[in-house]
Amino acid sequence: MKKKYQNGFFLFGLVLLIVMLSQLDFKEVWNGLQRAGYWFFAVVALWAGLYIFNTFTWHIIIKTTATESGGSDKPISFWWLYKTTVSGFALNYATPGGLMGGEPYRIMQLAPKIGTERASSSVILFVMTHIFSHFWFWLISVILYLLTQPVNLLIGSLLAASTIFCLLGIWFFMSGYRKGLAKRAMNLLRHIPYVKRWAIPFIEKRREQLDTIDRQIAALHSQKPHIFATALASELVCRILSALEIFFILLVLYPSVNYIACILILAFTTLFANLLFFMPLQIGGREGGFLMSITTLGFRTSDGIFVALIVRIRELIWTLIGLLLIKFEQKEKDKLPTERGQLQ
């Protein structure tokens, strides 16, 4: 990626991070960190492991698209891909609409190594699999709730609506895997006012590239079902293990915590927050989701506020780490020409 683009991503994310930090009550943050104690470090460290699952998913998808295209690649180390994954999620955390920051960054980072088309298809496939796993996670959580919690008319109605929503989402993505999604998404944009002004020329100019991307998307599901299942399982396991974050935080408040309850809290909170995807860092949506899910399961309102605070701080820390990785990689690239000159 060119230096000016890398600087642009870094500065864009940094500005948004500063804006998010300005919204915090630092006295409340400090009190929360003191209360959490060493469990806070466990929460932050947990995500270093969870990002390995995301990187593994993207890595096997990249290898699959490379096999389908038959092209030669520059070597892609798992550690480099891990850093790119963390930075991509950092930009998504800070960006309204999520995909406006992290996905273009991933494509621009990967394109010099495997080409723009394959970089685009691998990123689209990763995002599809990441979101697809959410729908399965939410559906599994509905079943867990029915098996472990009492259900009244209101809760039953919400669970029924959630089930329908999840099944529709699963159907949509299965259709996208079979037929491709890139061209269909762009054709949808051509009907949106104002957006269609650039969407129509873009589609006409890159019709062949979009067809190639869609073929690669469809190939993962139809020709490599075991890789598709492995990628989906990796993301789904990551979703389930991420409930450890809530488990660690609630251990500060209660000596024994039911892990299934933590999964249900995470499922409802992420579902609610993703419905408000347009908000930067999902401010308000995440906190509201924690409050509603935790109180519904019999915890106190103050517990929901505490969990939401610690999760928010963790997100800000990993956003900062991701942005610093962008800056450090740029410095490493700047050193290479100097080192080569010295060797000569």
Tab-separated table of C-alpha atoms in Angstrom:
chain	number	residue	atom	x	y	z
A	1	MET	CA	0.000	0.000	0.000
A	2	LYS	CA	1.239	3.501	-0.808
A	3	LYS	CA	2.546	5.549	2.109
A	4	LYS	CA	-0.055	8.304	1.685
A	5	TYR	CA	-2.932	5.816	1.925
A	6	GLN	CA	-1.402	4.154	4.970
A	7	ASN	CA	-1.040	7.562	6.638
A	8	GLY	CA	-4.619	8.375	5.663
A	9	PHE	CA	-6.002	5.229	7.334
A	10	PHE	CA	-3.902	5.866	10.439
A	11	LEU	CA	-4.919	9.523	10.811
A	12	PHE	CA	-8.572	8.761	10.062
A	13	GLY	CA	-8.694	6.079	12.740
A	14	LEU	CA	-6.725	8.204	15.207
A	15	VAL	CA	-9.112	11.143	14.884
A	16	LEU	CA	-12.127	8.894	15.454
A	17	LEU	CA	-10.398	7.249	18.431
A	18	ILE	CA	-9.771	10.653	20.025
A	19	VAL	CA	-13.420	11.556	19.506
A	20	MET	CA	-14.475	8.321	21.217
A	21	LEU	CA	-12.095	8.906	24.119
A	22	SER	CA	-13.513	12.380	24.631
A	23	GLN	CA	-16.913	10.826	25.339
A	24	LEU	CA	-15.631	8.849	28.336
A	25	ASP	CA	-15.898	9.812	32.003
A	26	PHE	CA	-12.292	9.142	33.047
A	27	LYS	CA	-13.141	9.016	36.752
A	28	GLU	CA	-15.697	6.311	36.029
A	29	VAL	CA	-13.164	4.511	33.834
A	30	TRP	CA	-10.528	4.530	36.576
A	31	ASN	CA	-12.993	3.254	39.186
A	32	GLY	CA	-14.060	0.493	36.814
A	33	LEU	CA	-10.466	-0.582	36.154
A	34	GLN	CA	-9.687	-0.656	39.879
A	35	ARG	CA	-12.753	-2.778	40.473
A	36	ALA	CA	-11.927	-5.200	37.651
A	37	GLY	CA	-8.345	-5.668	38.837
A	38	TYR	CA	-6.287	-8.358	37.105
A	39	TRP	CA	-9.382	-9.688	35.294
A	40	PHE	CA	-9.176	-6.637	33.045
A	41	PHE	CA	-5.796	-7.819	31.746
A	42	ALA	CA	-7.336	-11.240	31.087
A	43	VAL	CA	-10.075	-9.542	29.039
A	44	VAL	CA	-7.543	-7.612	26.922
A	45	ALA	CA	-5.288	-10.659	26.458
A	46	LEU	CA	-8.261	-12.812	25.446
A	47	TRP	CA	-8.675	-10.846	22.223
A	48	ALA	CA	-5.086	-11.491	21.201
A	49	GLY	CA	-6.157	-15.129	20.976
A	50	LEU	CA	-9.546	-14.493	19.391
A	51	TYR	CA	-7.950	-12.567	16.522
A	52	ILE	CA	-5.970	-15.736	15.720
A	53	PHE	CA	-9.258	-17.428	14.769
A	54	ASN	CA	-10.171	-14.499	12.493
A	55	THR	CA	-6.725	-14.595	10.893
A	56	PHE	CA	-6.931	-18.374	10.389
A	57	THR	CA	-10.296	-17.977	8.633
A	58	TRP	CA	-8.959	-15.304	6.294
A	59	HIS	CA	-5.754	-17.258	5.687
A	60	ILE	CA	-7.489	-20.421	4.454
A	61	ILE	CA	-9.848	-18.320	2.305
A	62	ILE	CA	-6.852	-16.597	0.673
A	63	LYS	CA	-5.238	-19.995	-0.018
A	64	THR	CA	-8.493	-21.219	-1.572
A	65	THR	CA	-8.845	-18.232	-3.924
A	66	ALA	CA	-5.185	-18.653	-4.883
A	67	THR	CA	-5.770	-22.315	-5.768
A	68	GLU	CA	-8.838	-21.478	-7.849
A	69	SER	CA	-7.059	-18.783	-9.827
A	70	GLY	CA	-3.841	-20.748	-10.262
A	71	GLY	CA	-1.705	-17.627	-9.941
A	72	SER	CA	1.631	-17.228	-8.181
A	73	ASP	CA	1.686	-15.195	-5.000
A	74	LYS	CA	4.136	-13.296	-2.921
A	75	PRO	CA	4.590	-15.120	0.407
A	76	ILE	CA	2.038	-14.132	3.051
A	77	SER	CA	3.137	-14.817	6.612
A	78	PHE	CA	0.514	-15.602	9.225
A	79	TRP	CA	1.945	-12.899	11.508
A	80	TRP	CA	1.653	-10.231	8.785
A	81	LEU	CA	-1.940	-11.309	8.124
A	82	TYR	CA	-2.622	-11.237	11.885
A	83	LYS	CA	-1.422	-7.623	12.105
A	84	THR	CA	-3.551	-6.676	9.109
A	85	THR	CA	-6.570	-8.401	10.673
A	86	VAL	CA	-6.161	-6.522	13.965
A	87	SER	CA	-5.741	-3.190	12.153
A	88	GLY	CA	-8.772	-3.915	9.973
A	89	PHE	CA	-10.965	-4.578	13.007
A	90	ALA	CA	-9.566	-1.463	14.691
A	91	LEU	CA	-10.738	0.671	11.760
A	92	ASN	CA	-14.117	-1.102	11.809
A	93	TYR	CA	-14.534	-0.381	15.530
A	94	ALA	CA	-14.022	3.333	14.988
A	95	THR	CA	-15.902	3.738	11.715
A	96	PRO	CA	-19.648	4.356	11.368
A	97	GLY	CA	-21.010	1.534	9.257
A	98	GLY	CA	-18.058	-0.685	10.187
A	99	LEU	CA	-17.079	-1.847	6.692
A	100	MET	CA	-16.203	1.676	5.597
A	101	GLY	CA	-12.718	1.440	7.141
A	102	GLY	CA	-11.385	-2.041	7.758
A	103	GLU	CA	-12.288	-3.789	4.518
A	104	PRO	CA	-10.773	-1.224	2.090
A	105	TYR	CA	-7.634	-1.299	4.243
A	106	ARG	CA	-7.404	-5.095	4.060
A	107	ILE	CA	-7.871	-5.085	0.279
A	108	MET	CA	-5.246	-2.387	-0.272
A	109	GLN	CA	-2.771	-4.205	1.977
A	110	LEU	CA	-3.267	-7.576	0.295
A	111	ALA	CA	-3.567	-6.422	-3.342
A	112	PRO	CA	0.205	-5.987	-3.971
A	113	LYS	CA	0.728	-9.615	-2.924
A	114	ILE	CA	-2.066	-11.469	-4.793
A	115	GLY	CA	-3.725	-8.892	-7.065
A	116	THR	CA	-6.738	-6.641	-6.553
A	117	GLU	CA	-9.386	-9.126	-7.747
A	118	ARG	CA	-8.275	-11.949	-5.503
A	119	ALA	CA	-7.658	-9.593	-2.589
A	120	SER	CA	-11.198	-8.225	-3.009
A	121	SER	CA	-12.778	-11.668	-3.261
A	122	SER	CA	-10.887	-12.972	-0.208
A	123	VAL	CA	-11.914	-9.960	1.892
A	124	ILE	CA	-15.538	-10.204	0.730
A	125	LEU	CA	-15.520	-13.932	1.531
A	126	PHE	CA	-14.041	-13.281	4.963
A	127	VAL	CA	-16.634	-10.622	5.757
A	128	MET	CA	-19.437	-12.877	4.500
A	129	THR	CA	-18.202	-15.759	6.662
A	130	HIS	CA	-17.733	-13.463	9.676
A	131	ILE	CA	-21.289	-12.108	9.413
A	132	PHE	CA	-22.702	-15.512	8.467
A	133	SER	CA	-21.287	-16.973	11.700
A	134	HIS	CA	-23.135	-14.294	13.653
A	135	PHE	CA	-26.475	-15.482	12.303
A	136	TRP	CA	-25.679	-19.075	13.308
A	137	PHE	CA	-24.480	-17.879	16.721
A	138	TRP	CA	-27.701	-15.963	17.302
A	139	LEU	CA	-29.815	-18.923	16.170
A	140	ILE	CA	-27.936	-21.319	18.473
A	141	SER	CA	-28.408	-18.831	21.315
A	142	VAL	CA	-32.176	-18.837	20.765
A	143	ILE	CA	-32.143	-22.618	21.234
A	144	LEU	CA	-29.967	-22.281	24.358
A	145	TYR	CA	-32.392	-19.730	25.800
A	146	LEU	CA	-35.371	-22.018	25.221
A	147	LEU	CA	-33.525	-24.892	26.927
A	148	THR	CA	-32.246	-22.965	29.950
A	149	GLN	CA	-34.497	-19.965	30.663
A	150	PRO	CA	-38.191	-19.422	31.447
A	151	VAL	CA	-40.160	-17.970	28.525
A	152	ASN	CA	-43.174	-15.640	28.739
A	153	LEU	CA	-45.240	-14.138	25.944
A	154	LEU	CA	-42.963	-11.114	25.427
A	155	ILE	CA	-39.749	-13.135	25.456
A	156	GLY	CA	-41.323	-15.770	23.223
A	157	SER	CA	-42.303	-13.125	20.685
A	158	LEU	CA	-38.779	-11.672	20.684
A	159	LEU	CA	-37.263	-15.135	20.254
A	160	ALA	CA	-39.635	-15.893	17.371
A	161	ALA	CA	-38.729	-12.613	15.662
A	162	SER	CA	-35.016	-13.301	16.226
A	163	THR	CA	-35.376	-16.794	14.746
A	164	ILE	CA	-37.066	-15.459	11.612
A	165	PHE	CA	-34.401	-12.765	11.276
A	166	CYS	CA	-31.593	-15.334	11.612
A	167	LEU	CA	-33.149	-17.755	9.124
A	168	LEU	CA	-33.586	-14.953	6.593
A	169	GLY	CA	-29.956	-13.937	7.101
A	170	ILE	CA	-28.746	-17.519	6.665
A	171	TRP	CA	-30.825	-17.880	3.479
A	172	PHE	CA	-29.442	-14.610	2.091
A	173	PHE	CA	-25.820	-15.601	2.644
A	174	MET	CA	-26.289	-19.150	1.379
A	175	SER	CA	-27.724	-17.643	-1.800
A	176	GLY	CA	-24.755	-15.278	-1.986
A	177	TYR	CA	-22.291	-18.154	-1.615
A	178	ARG	CA	-23.963	-20.142	-4.402
A	179	LYS	CA	-24.359	-17.315	-6.911
A	180	GLY	CA	-21.785	-14.740	-5.803
A	181	LEU	CA	-22.464	-11.447	-4.108
A	182	ALA	CA	-20.208	-8.748	-5.550
A	183	LYS	CA	-22.137	-8.079	-8.753
A	184	ARG	CA	-25.524	-8.435	-7.032
A	185	ALA	CA	-24.501	-5.898	-4.400
A	186	MET	CA	-23.277	-3.438	-7.007
A	187	ASN	CA	-26.493	-3.875	-9.039
A	188	LEU	CA	-28.424	-2.989	-5.889
A	189	LEU	CA	-26.436	0.230	-5.539
A	190	ARG	CA	-27.391	1.333	-9.059
A	191	HIS	CA	-30.997	1.800	-7.857
A	192	ILE	CA	-30.091	4.055	-4.905
A	193	PRO	CA	-30.440	7.816	-5.585
A	194	TYR	CA	-27.151	9.762	-5.749
A	195	VAL	CA	-25.109	6.549	-5.260
A	196	LYS	CA	-26.151	5.270	-8.698
A	197	ARG	CA	-24.273	8.163	-10.346
A	198	TRP	CA	-20.951	6.464	-9.664
A	199	ALA	CA	-22.242	2.896	-9.247
A	200	ILE	CA	-23.446	2.497	-12.856
A	201	PRO	CA	-20.144	3.577	-14.516
A	202	PHE	CA	-18.224	1.506	-11.938
A	203	ILE	CA	-20.229	-1.649	-12.779
A	204	GLU	CA	-19.878	-1.171	-16.526
A	205	LYS	CA	-16.133	-0.562	-16.287
A	206	ARG	CA	-15.417	-3.495	-13.936
A	207	ARG	CA	-18.036	-6.016	-15.019
A	208	GLU	CA	-15.408	-8.661	-15.817
A	209	GLN	CA	-13.610	-8.197	-12.498
A	210	LEU	CA	-16.907	-8.456	-10.589
A	211	ASP	CA	-17.732	-11.682	-12.446
A	212	THR	CA	-14.328	-13.092	-11.477
A	213	ILE	CA	-14.852	-12.191	-7.825
A	214	ASP	CA	-18.297	-13.807	-7.843
A	215	ARG	CA	-16.905	-17.011	-9.382
A	216	GLN	CA	-14.295	-17.205	-6.643
A	217	ILE	CA	-16.951	-16.630	-3.970
A	218	ALA	CA	-19.167	-19.378	-5.403
A	219	ALA	CA	-16.197	-21.755	-5.731
A	220	LEU	CA	-15.513	-21.786	-1.988
A	221	HIS	CA	-19.002	-23.067	-1.215
A	222	SER	CA	-19.551	-25.443	-4.170
A	223	GLN	CA	-16.084	-26.826	-4.922
A	224	LYS	CA	-14.437	-26.623	-1.485
A	225	PRO	CA	-17.231	-27.461	1.000
A	226	HIS	CA	-14.774	-28.731	3.638
A	227	ILE	CA	-12.847	-25.436	3.561
A	228	PHE	CA	-16.124	-23.518	3.702
A	229	ALA	CA	-17.160	-25.569	6.756
A	230	THR	CA	-13.751	-25.063	8.395
A	231	ALA	CA	-13.861	-21.296	7.862
A	232	LEU	CA	-17.404	-21.061	9.242
A	233	ALA	CA	-16.548	-23.283	12.230
A	234	SER	CA	-13.503	-21.136	13.030
A	235	GLU	CA	-15.599	-17.974	13.133
A	236	LEU	CA	-18.404	-19.665	15.107
A	237	VAL	CA	-15.959	-20.988	17.719
A	238	CYS	CA	-14.528	-17.475	17.944
A	239	ARG	CA	-18.027	-16.108	18.669
A	240	ILE	CA	-18.607	-18.682	21.417
A	241	LEU	CA	-15.196	-18.143	23.016
A	242	SER	CA	-15.639	-14.364	22.968
A	243	ALA	CA	-18.283	-14.846	25.679
A	244	LEU	CA	-15.292	-15.492	27.971
A	245	GLU	CA	-14.914	-11.716	28.058
A	246	ILE	CA	-18.272	-11.331	29.821
A	247	PHE	CA	-17.497	-14.390	31.952
A	248	PHE	CA	-14.225	-12.841	33.213
A	249	ILE	CA	-15.905	-9.514	33.988
A	250	LEU	CA	-18.817	-11.079	35.862
A	251	LEU	CA	-16.379	-13.165	37.917
A	252	VAL	CA	-15.354	-9.873	39.507
A	253	LEU	CA	-18.915	-9.511	40.809
A	254	TYR	CA	-19.968	-13.137	41.378
A	255	PRO	CA	-17.823	-16.114	42.508
A	256	SER	CA	-19.657	-18.511	40.187
A	257	VAL	CA	-21.022	-17.485	36.801
A	258	ASN	CA	-22.982	-19.599	34.326
A	259	TYR	CA	-21.113	-19.565	30.996
A	260	ILE	CA	-24.310	-20.216	29.039
A	261	ALA	CA	-25.744	-17.015	30.535
A	262	CYS	CA	-22.650	-15.180	29.244
A	263	ILE	CA	-23.261	-16.574	25.743
A	264	LEU	CA	-26.885	-15.391	25.882
A	265	ILE	CA	-25.813	-11.920	27.055
A	266	LEU	CA	-23.287	-11.667	24.213
A	267	ALA	CA	-25.772	-12.932	21.618
A	268	PHE	CA	-28.503	-10.454	22.503
A	269	THR	CA	-26.057	-7.559	22.893
A	270	THR	CA	-24.334	-8.143	19.534
A	271	LEU	CA	-27.682	-8.600	17.796
A	272	PHE	CA	-28.980	-5.330	19.219
A	273	ALA	CA	-25.721	-3.476	18.535
A	274	ASN	CA	-25.485	-4.715	14.930
A	275	LEU	CA	-28.981	-3.400	14.250
A	276	LEU	CA	-27.396	0.004	15.011
A	277	PHE	CA	-24.387	-0.652	12.752
A	278	PHE	CA	-24.293	2.945	11.527
A	279	MET	CA	-23.072	4.286	14.874
A	280	PRO	CA	-19.300	4.669	15.470
A	281	LEU	CA	-18.144	2.122	18.057
A	282	GLN	CA	-21.867	1.258	18.302
A	283	ILE	CA	-22.173	3.857	21.042
A	284	GLY	CA	-25.422	3.477	22.942
A	285	GLY	CA	-26.413	0.284	21.135
A	286	ARG	CA	-23.781	-1.851	22.853
A	287	GLU	CA	-24.495	-0.368	26.281
A	288	GLY	CA	-28.258	-0.672	25.826
A	289	GLY	CA	-27.869	-4.270	24.713
A	290	PHE	CA	-25.836	-5.154	27.799
A	291	LEU	CA	-28.333	-3.496	30.125
A	292	MET	CA	-31.354	-5.250	28.608
A	293	SER	CA	-29.759	-8.685	28.286
A	294	ILE	CA	-28.171	-8.703	31.744
A	295	THR	CA	-31.281	-7.513	33.573
A	296	THR	CA	-33.453	-9.974	31.628
A	297	LEU	CA	-31.251	-12.814	32.918
A	298	GLY	CA	-31.649	-11.672	36.519
A	299	PHE	CA	-28.525	-9.575	37.040
A	300	ARG	CA	-28.525	-6.033	38.384
A	301	THR	CA	-28.593	-2.924	36.195
A	302	SER	CA	-25.278	-1.838	37.735
A	303	ASP	CA	-23.748	-5.119	36.528
A	304	GLY	CA	-24.731	-4.258	32.963
A	305	ILE	CA	-23.159	-0.810	33.240
A	306	PHE	CA	-19.938	-2.320	34.618
A	307	VAL	CA	-19.690	-4.964	31.868
A	308	ALA	CA	-20.378	-2.388	29.142
A	309	LEU	CA	-17.691	-0.064	30.549
A	310	ILE	CA	-14.962	-2.717	30.647
A	311	VAL	CA	-15.836	-3.967	27.149
A	312	ARG	CA	-15.726	-0.396	25.842
A	313	ILE	CA	-12.278	0.190	27.339
A	314	ARG	CA	-11.035	-3.087	25.835
A	315	GLU	CA	-12.301	-2.035	22.397
A	316	LEU	CA	-10.527	1.303	22.665
A	317	ILE	CA	-7.257	-0.383	23.669
A	318	TRP	CA	-7.386	-2.804	20.736
A	319	THR	CA	-8.342	0.045	18.411
A	320	LEU	CA	-5.200	1.865	19.512
A	321	ILE	CA	-3.107	-1.309	19.078
A	322	GLY	CA	-4.480	-1.772	15.563
A	323	LEU	CA	-3.691	1.816	14.591
A	324	LEU	CA	-0.163	1.550	16.003
A	325	LEU	CA	0.399	-1.608	13.942
A	326	ILE	CA	-0.463	0.424	10.820
A	327	LYS	CA	2.125	3.029	11.799
A	328	PHE	CA	4.815	0.492	12.730
A	329	GLU	CA	4.419	-1.364	9.439
A	330	GLN	CA	4.892	1.890	7.552
A	331	LYS	CA	8.135	2.549	9.487
A	332	GLU	CA	9.365	-0.953	8.656
A	333	LYS	CA	8.736	-0.332	4.942
A	334	ASP	CA	10.558	3.016	5.159
A	335	LYS	CA	13.631	1.242	6.597
A	336	LEU	CA	13.861	-1.331	3.790
A	337	PRO	CA	15.239	0.988	1.037
A	338	THR	CA	17.842	2.357	3.483
A	339	GLU	CA	18.955	-1.123	4.548
A	340	ARG	CA	19.215	-2.270	0.920
A	341	GLY	CA	21.325	0.772	0.082
A	342	GLN	CA	23.684	-0.002	2.945
A	343	LEU	CA	24.065	-3.617	1.779
A	344	GLN	CA	25.078	-2.423	-1.688
